[in-house]
Short mmCIF file of C-alpha atoms (C1' of nucleotides) in Angstrom, two decimals:
data_model
loop_
_atom_site.label_atom_id
_atom_site.label_comp_id
_atom_site.label_asym_id
_atom_site.label_seq_id
_atom_site.Cartn_x
_atom_site.Cartn_y
_atom_site.Cartn_z
CA MET A 11 8.66 -2.79 -1.94
CA ALA A 12 12.06 -1.26 -2.07
CA ARG A 13 10.94 2.18 -3.31
CA PRO A 14 7.94 4.03 -1.92
CA ARG A 15 6.15 5.90 -4.74
CA ARG A 16 8.54 5.46 -7.59
CA THR A 17 7.12 8.69 -9.04
CA ARG A 18 9.23 10.61 -6.57
CA ARG A 19 12.96 10.10 -7.12
CA THR A 20 12.82 12.96 -9.56
CA TYR A 21 13.67 16.46 -8.44
CA HIS A 22 15.05 17.30 -5.04
CA HIS A 23 17.32 14.38 -5.50
CA GLY A 24 18.11 12.77 -8.79
CA ASP A 25 16.54 14.42 -11.75
CA LEU A 26 16.11 18.16 -11.38
CA ARG A 27 17.60 18.56 -14.83
CA ARG A 28 14.84 16.58 -16.50
CA ALA A 29 12.19 18.36 -14.46
CA LEU A 30 13.54 21.72 -15.61
CA VAL A 31 13.59 20.76 -19.27
CA SER A 32 10.07 19.35 -19.30
CA GLY A 33 8.80 22.21 -17.16
CA ALA A 34 10.22 24.72 -19.61
CA ALA A 35 8.70 22.80 -22.53
CA GLU A 36 5.31 22.79 -20.85
CA LEU A 37 5.52 26.49 -20.10
CA LEU A 38 6.51 27.17 -23.69
CA ALA A 39 3.54 25.24 -25.02
CA THR A 40 0.98 26.75 -22.68
CA CYS A 41 2.17 30.34 -22.14
CA GLY A 42 4.21 31.07 -25.25
CA PRO A 43 7.83 32.17 -25.43
CA ASN A 44 7.39 35.12 -23.09
CA GLY A 45 5.94 32.80 -20.48
CA VAL A 46 9.18 30.88 -20.19
CA THR A 47 11.01 32.32 -17.26
CA LEU A 48 13.82 30.68 -15.38
CA ARG A 49 12.24 31.73 -12.11
CA GLU A 50 8.86 30.27 -13.03
CA VAL A 51 10.43 27.03 -14.20
CA ALA A 52 12.23 26.79 -10.86
CA ARG A 53 8.98 27.53 -9.01
CA ARG A 54 7.18 24.74 -10.84
CA ALA A 55 9.95 22.33 -9.99
CA GLY A 56 9.58 23.34 -6.35
CA VAL A 57 13.07 24.63 -6.13
CA SER A 58 14.81 27.95 -5.47
CA GLN A 59 15.44 30.43 -8.26
CA ALA A 60 19.17 29.79 -8.14
CA ALA A 61 18.93 26.02 -8.35
CA PRO A 62 18.71 25.76 -12.16
CA TYR A 63 22.19 27.22 -12.42
CA ARG A 64 23.54 23.97 -10.98
CA HIS A 65 22.34 22.27 -14.20
CA PHE A 66 22.33 24.95 -16.90
CA ALA A 67 24.77 27.77 -17.42
CA SER A 68 22.01 30.14 -18.49
CA LYS A 69 18.42 30.43 -19.58
CA GLU A 70 19.67 30.07 -23.15
CA ALA A 71 21.25 26.72 -22.32
CA LEU A 72 17.95 25.47 -20.90
CA LEU A 73 16.12 26.58 -24.05
CA ALA A 74 18.73 24.81 -26.15
CA ALA A 75 17.98 21.60 -24.27
CA VAL A 76 14.27 22.06 -24.98
CA ALA A 77 14.98 22.67 -28.66
CA GLU A 78 17.16 19.56 -28.75
CA GLU A 79 14.23 17.44 -27.57
CA SER A 80 11.96 19.03 -30.13
CA PHE A 81 14.33 18.16 -32.95
CA ALA A 82 14.41 14.57 -31.77
CA ALA A 83 10.60 14.55 -31.84
CA LEU A 84 10.59 16.08 -35.33
CA THR A 85 12.98 13.43 -36.62
CA LEU A 86 10.69 10.74 -35.29
CA ALA A 87 7.63 12.34 -36.87
CA LEU A 88 9.38 12.68 -40.23
CA THR A 89 10.51 9.06 -40.35
CA HIS A 90 7.01 7.89 -39.47
CA GLY A 91 5.53 10.15 -42.14
CA ARG A 92 8.00 8.80 -44.67
CA ASP A 93 7.22 5.17 -43.95
CA ALA A 94 3.47 5.55 -43.58
CA GLY A 95 2.65 6.03 -47.25
CA GLY A 96 4.33 3.22 -49.09
CA ARG A 97 7.42 2.44 -51.09
CA GLU A 98 7.22 4.78 -54.03
CA GLY A 99 9.59 7.77 -53.85
CA ALA A 100 7.12 10.57 -54.51
CA GLU A 101 4.73 9.08 -52.00
CA ARG A 102 7.44 9.03 -49.35
CA LEU A 103 8.32 12.65 -50.05
CA ARG A 104 4.67 13.64 -49.65
CA GLY A 105 4.55 11.72 -46.39
CA VAL A 106 7.54 13.61 -45.02
CA ALA A 107 6.15 16.93 -46.19
CA LYS A 108 2.83 16.27 -44.52
CA ALA A 109 4.49 15.23 -41.27
CA TYR A 110 6.69 18.32 -41.34
CA LEU A 111 3.79 20.74 -41.67
CA GLN A 112 1.70 18.90 -39.13
CA PHE A 113 4.51 18.98 -36.59
CA ALA A 114 4.94 22.72 -37.04
CA ALA A 115 1.20 23.35 -36.81
CA ALA A 116 0.84 21.18 -33.71
CA HIS A 117 3.82 22.69 -31.87
CA PRO A 118 4.18 26.26 -33.12
CA SER A 119 6.11 27.59 -30.14
CA ASP A 120 8.52 24.66 -30.24
CA TYR A 121 9.00 25.06 -33.96
CA ARG A 122 9.79 28.74 -33.59
CA LEU A 123 12.23 28.06 -30.78
CA MET A 124 14.01 25.42 -32.86
CA TRP A 125 14.84 28.02 -35.50
CA SER A 126 15.27 31.00 -33.25
CA PRO A 127 18.72 32.56 -33.10
CA ILE A 128 18.84 32.03 -29.34
CA PRO A 129 19.86 28.39 -29.14
CA ARG A 130 22.15 28.64 -32.11
CA GLY A 131 25.37 30.55 -31.43
CA ARG A 132 28.67 28.85 -30.75
CA ALA A 133 28.06 26.10 -28.15
CA HIS A 134 25.18 23.60 -27.95
CA PRO A 135 26.72 20.88 -30.15
CA GLY A 136 23.98 18.43 -29.14
CA LEU A 137 21.38 20.76 -30.58
CA ARG A 138 23.21 21.02 -33.86
CA ALA A 139 23.49 17.24 -34.04
CA ARG A 140 19.74 16.72 -33.53
CA ALA A 141 18.95 19.43 -36.09
CA ASP A 142 21.21 17.71 -38.61
CA GLU A 143 19.46 14.41 -38.01
CA SER A 144 16.11 15.99 -38.86
CA ALA A 145 17.52 17.51 -42.03
CA ALA A 146 19.07 14.16 -42.99
CA VAL A 147 15.68 12.44 -43.15
CA LEU A 148 14.47 15.04 -45.60
CA PHE A 149 17.66 14.95 -47.64
CA ASP A 150 17.56 11.16 -47.94
CA VAL A 151 14.04 11.13 -49.29
CA VAL A 152 14.80 13.83 -51.82
CA GLU A 153 17.83 11.91 -52.94
CA THR A 154 15.73 8.80 -53.49
CA VAL A 155 13.20 10.69 -55.57
CA ALA A 156 15.73 12.63 -57.55
CA SER A 157 18.44 10.09 -58.20
CA ALA A 158 16.46 8.24 -60.85
CA GLY A 159 16.25 11.33 -63.00
CA GLN A 160 19.70 12.59 -62.18
CA LYS A 161 20.98 14.99 -64.78
CA ARG A 162 23.65 17.68 -64.38
CA GLY A 163 25.79 15.45 -62.10
CA GLY A 164 25.60 15.83 -58.32
CA ARG A 165 22.70 18.25 -58.38
CA VAL A 166 20.69 16.57 -55.64
CA ARG A 167 21.95 18.79 -52.82
CA PRO A 168 20.62 22.11 -54.15
CA LEU A 169 17.30 20.44 -54.89
CA ALA A 170 17.09 19.13 -51.33
CA ILE A 171 17.71 22.65 -50.10
CA VAL A 172 14.84 23.91 -52.21
CA VAL A 173 12.51 21.26 -50.79
CA TRP A 174 13.63 22.05 -47.28
CA ALA A 175 13.24 25.79 -47.78
CA LEU A 176 9.78 25.34 -49.23
CA LEU A 177 8.62 23.28 -46.25
CA HIS A 178 10.29 25.63 -43.80
CA GLY A 179 8.61 28.60 -45.46
CA LEU A 180 5.20 26.97 -45.60
CA ALA A 181 5.50 26.04 -41.94
CA GLY A 182 6.29 29.65 -41.10
CA LEU A 183 3.32 30.95 -43.06
CA VAL A 184 1.01 28.42 -41.45
CA ILE A 185 2.25 29.10 -37.93
CA ASP A 186 2.04 32.86 -38.27
CA GLU A 187 -1.39 32.57 -39.88
CA GLN A 188 -0.08 34.53 -42.79
CA LEU A 189 -1.90 32.57 -45.48
CA PRO A 190 -4.97 34.11 -47.09
CA PRO A 191 -8.11 33.10 -45.18
CA GLU A 192 -9.62 31.03 -48.00
CA VAL A 193 -6.52 28.84 -47.95
CA ARG A 194 -6.19 28.76 -44.18
CA GLU A 195 -9.78 27.74 -43.62
CA ARG A 196 -10.39 25.38 -46.47
CA VAL A 197 -7.14 23.71 -47.46
CA PRO A 198 -6.00 20.94 -45.12
CA LEU A 199 -2.29 20.82 -44.35
CA GLU A 200 -1.98 17.53 -46.14
CA THR A 201 -3.30 19.02 -49.36
CA LEU A 202 -1.07 22.05 -49.02
CA ALA A 203 1.99 19.89 -48.49
CA GLY A 204 1.01 17.63 -51.37
CA ALA A 205 0.40 20.50 -53.77
CA ALA A 206 3.72 22.10 -52.91
CA MET A 207 5.58 18.87 -53.47
CA ASP A 208 3.76 18.32 -56.76
CA VAL A 209 5.02 21.61 -58.10
CA LEU A 210 8.54 20.54 -57.25
CA LEU A 211 8.07 17.04 -58.62
CA ASP A 212 6.85 18.52 -61.88
CA GLY A 213 10.08 20.48 -61.86
CA LEU A 214 11.97 17.27 -61.28
CA ARG A 215 10.23 15.48 -64.06
CA ALA A 216 11.22 18.32 -66.38
CA TRP A 217 14.84 17.66 -65.42
CA ARG A 218 14.77 14.10 -66.59
CA PRO A 219 16.38 13.20 -69.90
CA MET B 16 16.58 82.99 -40.86
CA ALA B 17 13.33 81.99 -39.32
CA ARG B 18 14.54 78.70 -37.78
CA PRO B 19 17.83 78.25 -35.97
CA ARG B 20 19.31 74.81 -36.80
CA ARG B 21 16.47 73.14 -38.56
CA THR B 22 17.93 69.79 -37.44
CA ARG B 23 16.47 70.39 -34.01
CA ARG B 24 12.68 70.60 -34.04
CA THR B 25 12.66 66.87 -33.59
CA TYR B 26 12.25 65.39 -30.14
CA HIS B 27 11.57 67.41 -27.04
CA HIS B 28 9.06 69.26 -29.09
CA GLY B 29 7.58 67.95 -32.29
CA ASP B 30 8.71 64.52 -33.26
CA LEU B 31 9.46 62.24 -30.35
CA ARG B 32 7.45 59.54 -32.07
CA ARG B 33 9.76 59.44 -35.07
CA ALA B 34 12.83 59.56 -32.84
CA LEU B 35 11.55 56.54 -30.91
CA VAL B 36 10.84 54.49 -34.00
CA SER B 37 14.19 55.16 -35.62
CA GLY B 38 16.00 54.75 -32.32
CA ALA B 39 14.38 51.35 -31.85
CA ALA B 40 15.25 50.36 -35.42
CA GLU B 41 18.89 51.37 -34.88
CA LEU B 42 19.05 49.45 -31.64
CA LEU B 43 17.55 46.41 -33.33
CA ALA B 44 20.12 46.52 -36.11
CA THR B 45 23.13 47.04 -33.86
CA CYS B 46 22.30 45.10 -30.69
CA GLY B 47 19.82 42.49 -31.87
CA PRO B 48 16.32 41.87 -30.59
CA ASN B 49 17.34 41.57 -26.94
CA GLY B 50 19.01 44.95 -27.16
CA VAL B 51 15.75 46.70 -27.87
CA THR B 52 14.53 48.04 -24.58
CA LEU B 53 11.95 50.71 -24.10
CA ARG B 54 14.11 52.32 -21.44
CA GLU B 55 17.19 52.36 -23.67
CA VAL B 56 15.22 53.79 -26.57
CA ALA B 57 13.98 56.55 -24.26
CA ARG B 58 17.52 57.19 -23.02
CA ARG B 59 18.80 57.57 -26.58
CA ALA B 60 16.03 60.02 -27.35
CA GLY B 61 17.07 62.00 -24.28
CA VAL B 62 13.75 61.54 -22.61
CA SER B 63 12.36 59.94 -19.46
CA GLN B 64 11.49 56.24 -19.36
CA ALA B 65 7.79 57.04 -19.16
CA ALA B 66 7.71 59.41 -22.12
CA PRO B 67 7.32 56.74 -24.85
CA TYR B 68 3.95 55.83 -23.37
CA ARG B 69 2.61 59.17 -24.60
CA HIS B 70 3.15 57.84 -28.16
CA PHE B 71 2.92 54.06 -27.94
CA ALA B 72 0.63 51.96 -25.81
CA SER B 73 3.35 49.38 -25.20
CA LYS B 74 6.72 48.10 -26.29
CA GLU B 75 4.90 45.82 -28.69
CA ALA B 76 3.23 48.79 -30.36
CA LEU B 77 6.62 50.45 -30.89
CA LEU B 78 7.99 47.25 -32.43
CA ALA B 79 4.95 47.07 -34.69
CA ALA B 80 5.78 50.57 -35.95
CA VAL B 81 9.34 49.47 -36.67
CA ALA B 82 8.08 46.40 -38.53
CA GLU B 83 5.71 48.58 -40.52
CA GLU B 84 8.63 50.66 -41.77
CA SER B 85 10.56 47.53 -42.65
CA PHE B 86 7.69 46.21 -44.77
CA ALA B 87 7.56 49.52 -46.62
CA ALA B 88 11.29 49.20 -47.30
CA LEU B 89 10.85 45.61 -48.48
CA THR B 90 8.08 46.61 -50.88
CA LEU B 91 10.37 49.24 -52.37
CA ALA B 92 13.23 46.77 -52.72
CA LEU B 93 10.99 44.19 -54.39
CA THR B 94 9.60 46.62 -56.97
CA HIS B 95 13.10 47.78 -57.80
CA GLY B 96 14.27 44.21 -58.15
CA ARG B 97 11.33 43.42 -60.39
CA ASP B 98 11.96 46.35 -62.73
CA ALA B 99 15.75 46.08 -62.82
CA GLY B 100 15.98 43.00 -65.01
CA GLY B 101 13.82 43.66 -68.01
CA ARG B 102 10.38 42.95 -69.37
CA GLU B 103 10.28 39.19 -69.62
CA GLY B 104 8.19 37.49 -66.92
CA ALA B 105 10.71 34.92 -65.69
CA GLU B 106 13.36 37.59 -65.54
CA ARG B 107 11.13 39.78 -63.39
CA LEU B 108 10.42 36.90 -61.04
CA ARG B 109 14.14 36.27 -60.66
CA GLY B 110 14.65 39.96 -59.95
CA VAL B 111 12.08 39.91 -57.16
CA ALA B 112 13.50 36.71 -55.70
CA LYS B 113 17.01 38.13 -55.64
CA ALA B 114 15.81 41.35 -54.01
CA TYR B 115 13.87 39.38 -51.42
CA LEU B 116 16.84 37.29 -50.33
CA GLN B 117 19.17 40.25 -50.35
CA PHE B 118 16.84 42.27 -48.18
CA ALA B 119 16.61 39.46 -45.64
CA ALA B 120 20.36 38.93 -45.63
CA ALA B 121 21.06 42.64 -45.26
CA HIS B 122 18.55 43.20 -42.45
CA PRO B 123 18.26 39.92 -40.57
CA SER B 124 16.91 41.34 -37.33
CA ASP B 125 14.34 43.42 -39.16
CA TYR B 126 13.29 40.43 -41.23
CA ARG B 127 12.84 38.29 -38.14
CA LEU B 128 10.85 41.00 -36.40
CA MET B 129 8.57 41.37 -39.41
CA TRP B 130 7.49 37.74 -39.10
CA SER B 131 7.65 37.43 -35.36
CA PRO B 132 4.40 36.73 -33.56
CA ILE B 133 4.82 39.87 -31.46
CA PRO B 134 3.61 42.52 -33.85
CA ARG B 135 0.88 40.36 -35.23
CA GLY B 136 -2.03 39.82 -32.85
CA ARG B 137 -5.29 41.68 -33.19
CA ALA B 138 -4.45 45.39 -33.51
CA HIS B 139 -1.76 47.04 -35.68
CA PRO B 140 -3.83 47.35 -38.89
CA GLY B 141 -1.16 49.55 -40.49
CA LEU B 142 1.34 46.74 -40.15
CA ARG B 143 -0.97 44.25 -41.80
CA ALA B 144 -1.55 46.70 -44.67
CA ARG B 145 2.17 47.15 -45.32
CA ALA B 146 2.73 43.40 -45.14
CA ASP B 147 -0.03 42.85 -47.69
CA GLU B 148 1.56 45.40 -50.01
CA SER B 149 4.83 43.47 -49.95
CA ALA B 150 3.03 40.22 -50.69
CA ALA B 151 1.11 41.87 -53.51
CA VAL B 152 4.30 42.68 -55.44
CA LEU B 153 5.26 39.04 -55.34
CA PHE B 154 1.78 37.82 -56.22
CA ASP B 155 1.56 40.14 -59.23
CA VAL B 156 4.80 38.91 -60.72
CA VAL B 157 3.82 35.29 -60.26
CA GLU B 158 0.52 35.98 -61.92
CA THR B 159 2.27 37.52 -64.91
CA VAL B 160 4.54 34.52 -65.29
CA ALA B 161 1.86 31.94 -64.75
CA SER B 162 -1.11 33.40 -66.59
CA ALA B 163 0.26 32.52 -70.01
CA GLY B 164 0.30 28.85 -69.16
CA GLN B 165 -2.88 28.90 -67.14
CA LYS B 166 -4.43 25.49 -66.86
CA ARG B 167 -6.83 24.20 -64.15
CA GLY B 168 -8.67 27.54 -63.91
CA GLY B 169 -7.76 30.06 -61.21
CA ARG B 170 -4.75 28.11 -60.00
CA VAL B 171 -2.43 31.07 -59.78
CA ARG B 172 -3.00 31.76 -56.09
CA PRO B 173 -1.68 28.44 -54.73
CA LEU B 174 1.33 28.76 -56.99
CA ALA B 175 2.05 32.25 -55.65
CA ILE B 176 1.90 30.85 -52.16
CA VAL B 177 4.46 28.22 -53.09
CA VAL B 178 6.78 30.88 -54.49
CA TRP B 179 6.33 33.01 -51.42
CA ALA B 180 6.91 30.09 -49.05
CA LEU B 181 10.04 29.07 -50.91
CA LEU B 182 11.53 32.57 -50.67
CA HIS B 183 10.45 32.90 -47.06
CA GLY B 184 12.04 29.58 -46.23
CA LEU B 185 15.26 30.31 -48.08
CA ALA B 186 15.49 33.66 -46.32
CA GLY B 187 15.11 31.90 -42.99
CA LEU B 188 17.81 29.36 -43.79
CA VAL B 189 20.16 32.08 -44.98
CA ILE B 190 19.56 34.31 -41.96
CA ASP B 191 19.98 31.54 -39.44
CA GLU B 192 23.07 30.26 -41.25
CA GLN B 193 21.44 26.90 -41.53
CA LEU B 194 22.65 26.09 -45.03
CA PRO B 195 25.51 23.65 -45.45
CA PRO B 196 28.84 25.50 -45.47
CA GLU B 197 29.72 24.71 -49.06
CA VAL B 198 26.53 26.44 -50.17
CA ARG B 199 26.80 29.30 -47.69
CA GLU B 200 30.36 30.13 -48.66
CA ARG B 201 30.33 29.56 -52.36
CA VAL B 202 26.86 30.20 -53.73
CA PRO B 203 25.92 33.88 -54.03
CA LEU B 204 22.38 34.81 -53.02
CA GLU B 205 21.55 35.72 -56.57
CA THR B 206 22.43 32.25 -57.81
CA LEU B 207 20.50 30.64 -54.98
CA ALA B 208 17.41 32.71 -55.71
CA GLY B 209 17.74 32.03 -59.43
CA ALA B 210 18.14 28.29 -59.00
CA ALA B 211 15.14 28.11 -56.70
CA MET B 212 12.98 30.01 -59.16
CA ASP B 213 14.20 27.81 -62.00
CA VAL B 214 12.95 24.70 -60.25
CA LEU B 215 9.55 26.33 -59.91
CA LEU B 216 9.55 27.63 -63.46
CA ASP B 217 10.30 24.14 -64.72
CA GLY B 218 7.29 23.06 -62.72
CA LEU B 219 5.28 25.80 -64.35
CA ARG B 220 6.35 24.81 -67.81
CA ALA B 221 5.17 21.30 -67.08
CA TRP B 222 1.74 22.73 -66.28
CA ARG B 223 1.33 24.30 -69.67
CA PRO B 224 -0.92 22.60 -72.22
"C1'" DA C 14 27.33 17.42 -4.54
"C1'" DC C 15 23.41 20.01 -4.62
"C1'" DC C 16 20.55 23.65 -3.00
"C1'" DT C 17 18.97 28.26 -0.43
"C1'" DG C 18 18.77 33.39 0.74
"C1'" DA C 19 19.79 37.56 -0.27
"C1'" DA C 20 21.47 40.76 -3.25
"C1'" DC C 21 22.60 43.44 -7.90
"C1'" DA C 22 21.41 45.52 -12.00
"C1'" DC C 23 18.19 45.51 -14.90
"C1'" DC C 24 13.18 45.30 -17.17
"C1'" DG C 25 7.83 46.99 -18.67
"C1'" DT C 26 4.25 49.65 -16.98
"C1'" DT C 27 1.53 53.00 -14.10
"C1'" DC C 28 0.33 57.24 -11.98
"C1'" DA C 29 0.50 61.32 -9.58
"C1'" DA C 30 2.51 65.55 -10.42
"C1'" DG C 31 4.78 69.16 -12.94
"C1'" DT C 32 5.16 72.93 -17.08
"C1'" DA D 18 -0.61 68.54 -24.60
"C1'" DC D 19 3.44 66.51 -23.38
"C1'" DC D 20 6.79 65.08 -20.11
"C1'" DT D 21 9.09 63.75 -15.27
"C1'" DG D 22 9.85 61.14 -10.73
"C1'" DA D 23 8.98 57.66 -8.16
"C1'" DA D 24 7.09 53.44 -7.48
"C1'" DC D 25 5.42 48.30 -8.35
"C1'" DA D 26 6.08 43.79 -9.72
"C1'" DC D 27 8.79 41.43 -12.17
"C1'" DC D 28 13.34 39.53 -14.61
"C1'" DG D 29 18.47 36.90 -15.24
"C1'" DT D 30 22.45 36.10 -12.72
"C1'" DT D 31 25.84 35.80 -8.81
"C1'" DC D 32 27.66 34.40 -4.49
"C1'" DA D 33 28.16 33.46 0.12
"C1'" DA D 34 26.38 30.14 3.03
"C1'" DG D 35 24.02 26.04 4.40
"C1'" DT D 36 23.26 20.49 4.53
#
DNA sequence: ACCTGAACACCGTTCAAGT
DNA sequence: ACCTGAACACCGTTCAAGT
């Protein structure tokens, strides 16, 4: 056996960076945004409070790395949701919508971080790239659904924005428990997502010649 | 003259509470959320760092008071937007939608605070009340628009939630500058709000018998 | 190349004590 | 009744110094 305990090889030598990112993600999930502290992340990695600065320029940069991972996970969830249902366009849109809401509900702190102003700001091009990939999945599905009934040439983009905004808004309301109790307690996310998409699809149908 | 300089009478005696709330709001608008510090708010009010605790149990409680004021302002803006356009239902909905987006765009930090998880949490009943008042304006307008075409009995509520979510989501995308540049630079908020409502209104029309 | 120790300038919050 | 001074336990960040 060349390597004793292949589990070790991570932090202390090798992969402090990874340990910091996943430690921060864990802290975010368990203790909320205020629980994420550079010093605590360092403590959990068994390293001095100054060590993280060898790998991240600032706390913000670490959070951006966490958000980047979350966007990658969202993209994966959306593509699975899209392909789960079947081949028909409206079905695929519903699948994406359901996956979107379920992701937000399952990872509220991550979802909030993804859209928080903190990781945005100039730098962090990797973050932007992952965010764009997530949006692209949504945009593609909308395009598929809408293109058949295309009227007023090139109008798919604004429609995709409406779909995106609707899901983003619903996710926010769900996460912040802002929905009226009778909806929150009795309407499953899948139904909510489906109903919302139906309203839009009705709108789409009205657009067709 | 009974009172010398009626401007004074505020903090130091009388109204430290008000001075703290408006100081925090000013700090939030000018320096962003990270700029709001209990100690800095106290400094600006010309008072010791411990003084705020005579009026607010915690920083969170002060922020809740700020958010409460913002919701009151939003309610006012929405009612004005509703009444500005005219008497027709769809027109009133467009007026509210426009006012909603413009409020968010004009006061991004306030808008984010209003929906942040911080001021929610158990207590702060005043905040919840003001938030419900804002939502009620929106709900009323939707009801007016939808009631004419009422089908599937009592289905106005879910529709209002969709409208609300769409506006909430659009506001988020606008604030976080998440929209594609060609939209951000060329489409005025009013047009965006109008187009979004049109999609929903088309959906509504499709619901009618 | 990667990490530690110690320091700096901040926080939120508490609590005795002042007027 | 309302406010101050001083303290406690934290932060993010920097920088010399260690291996």
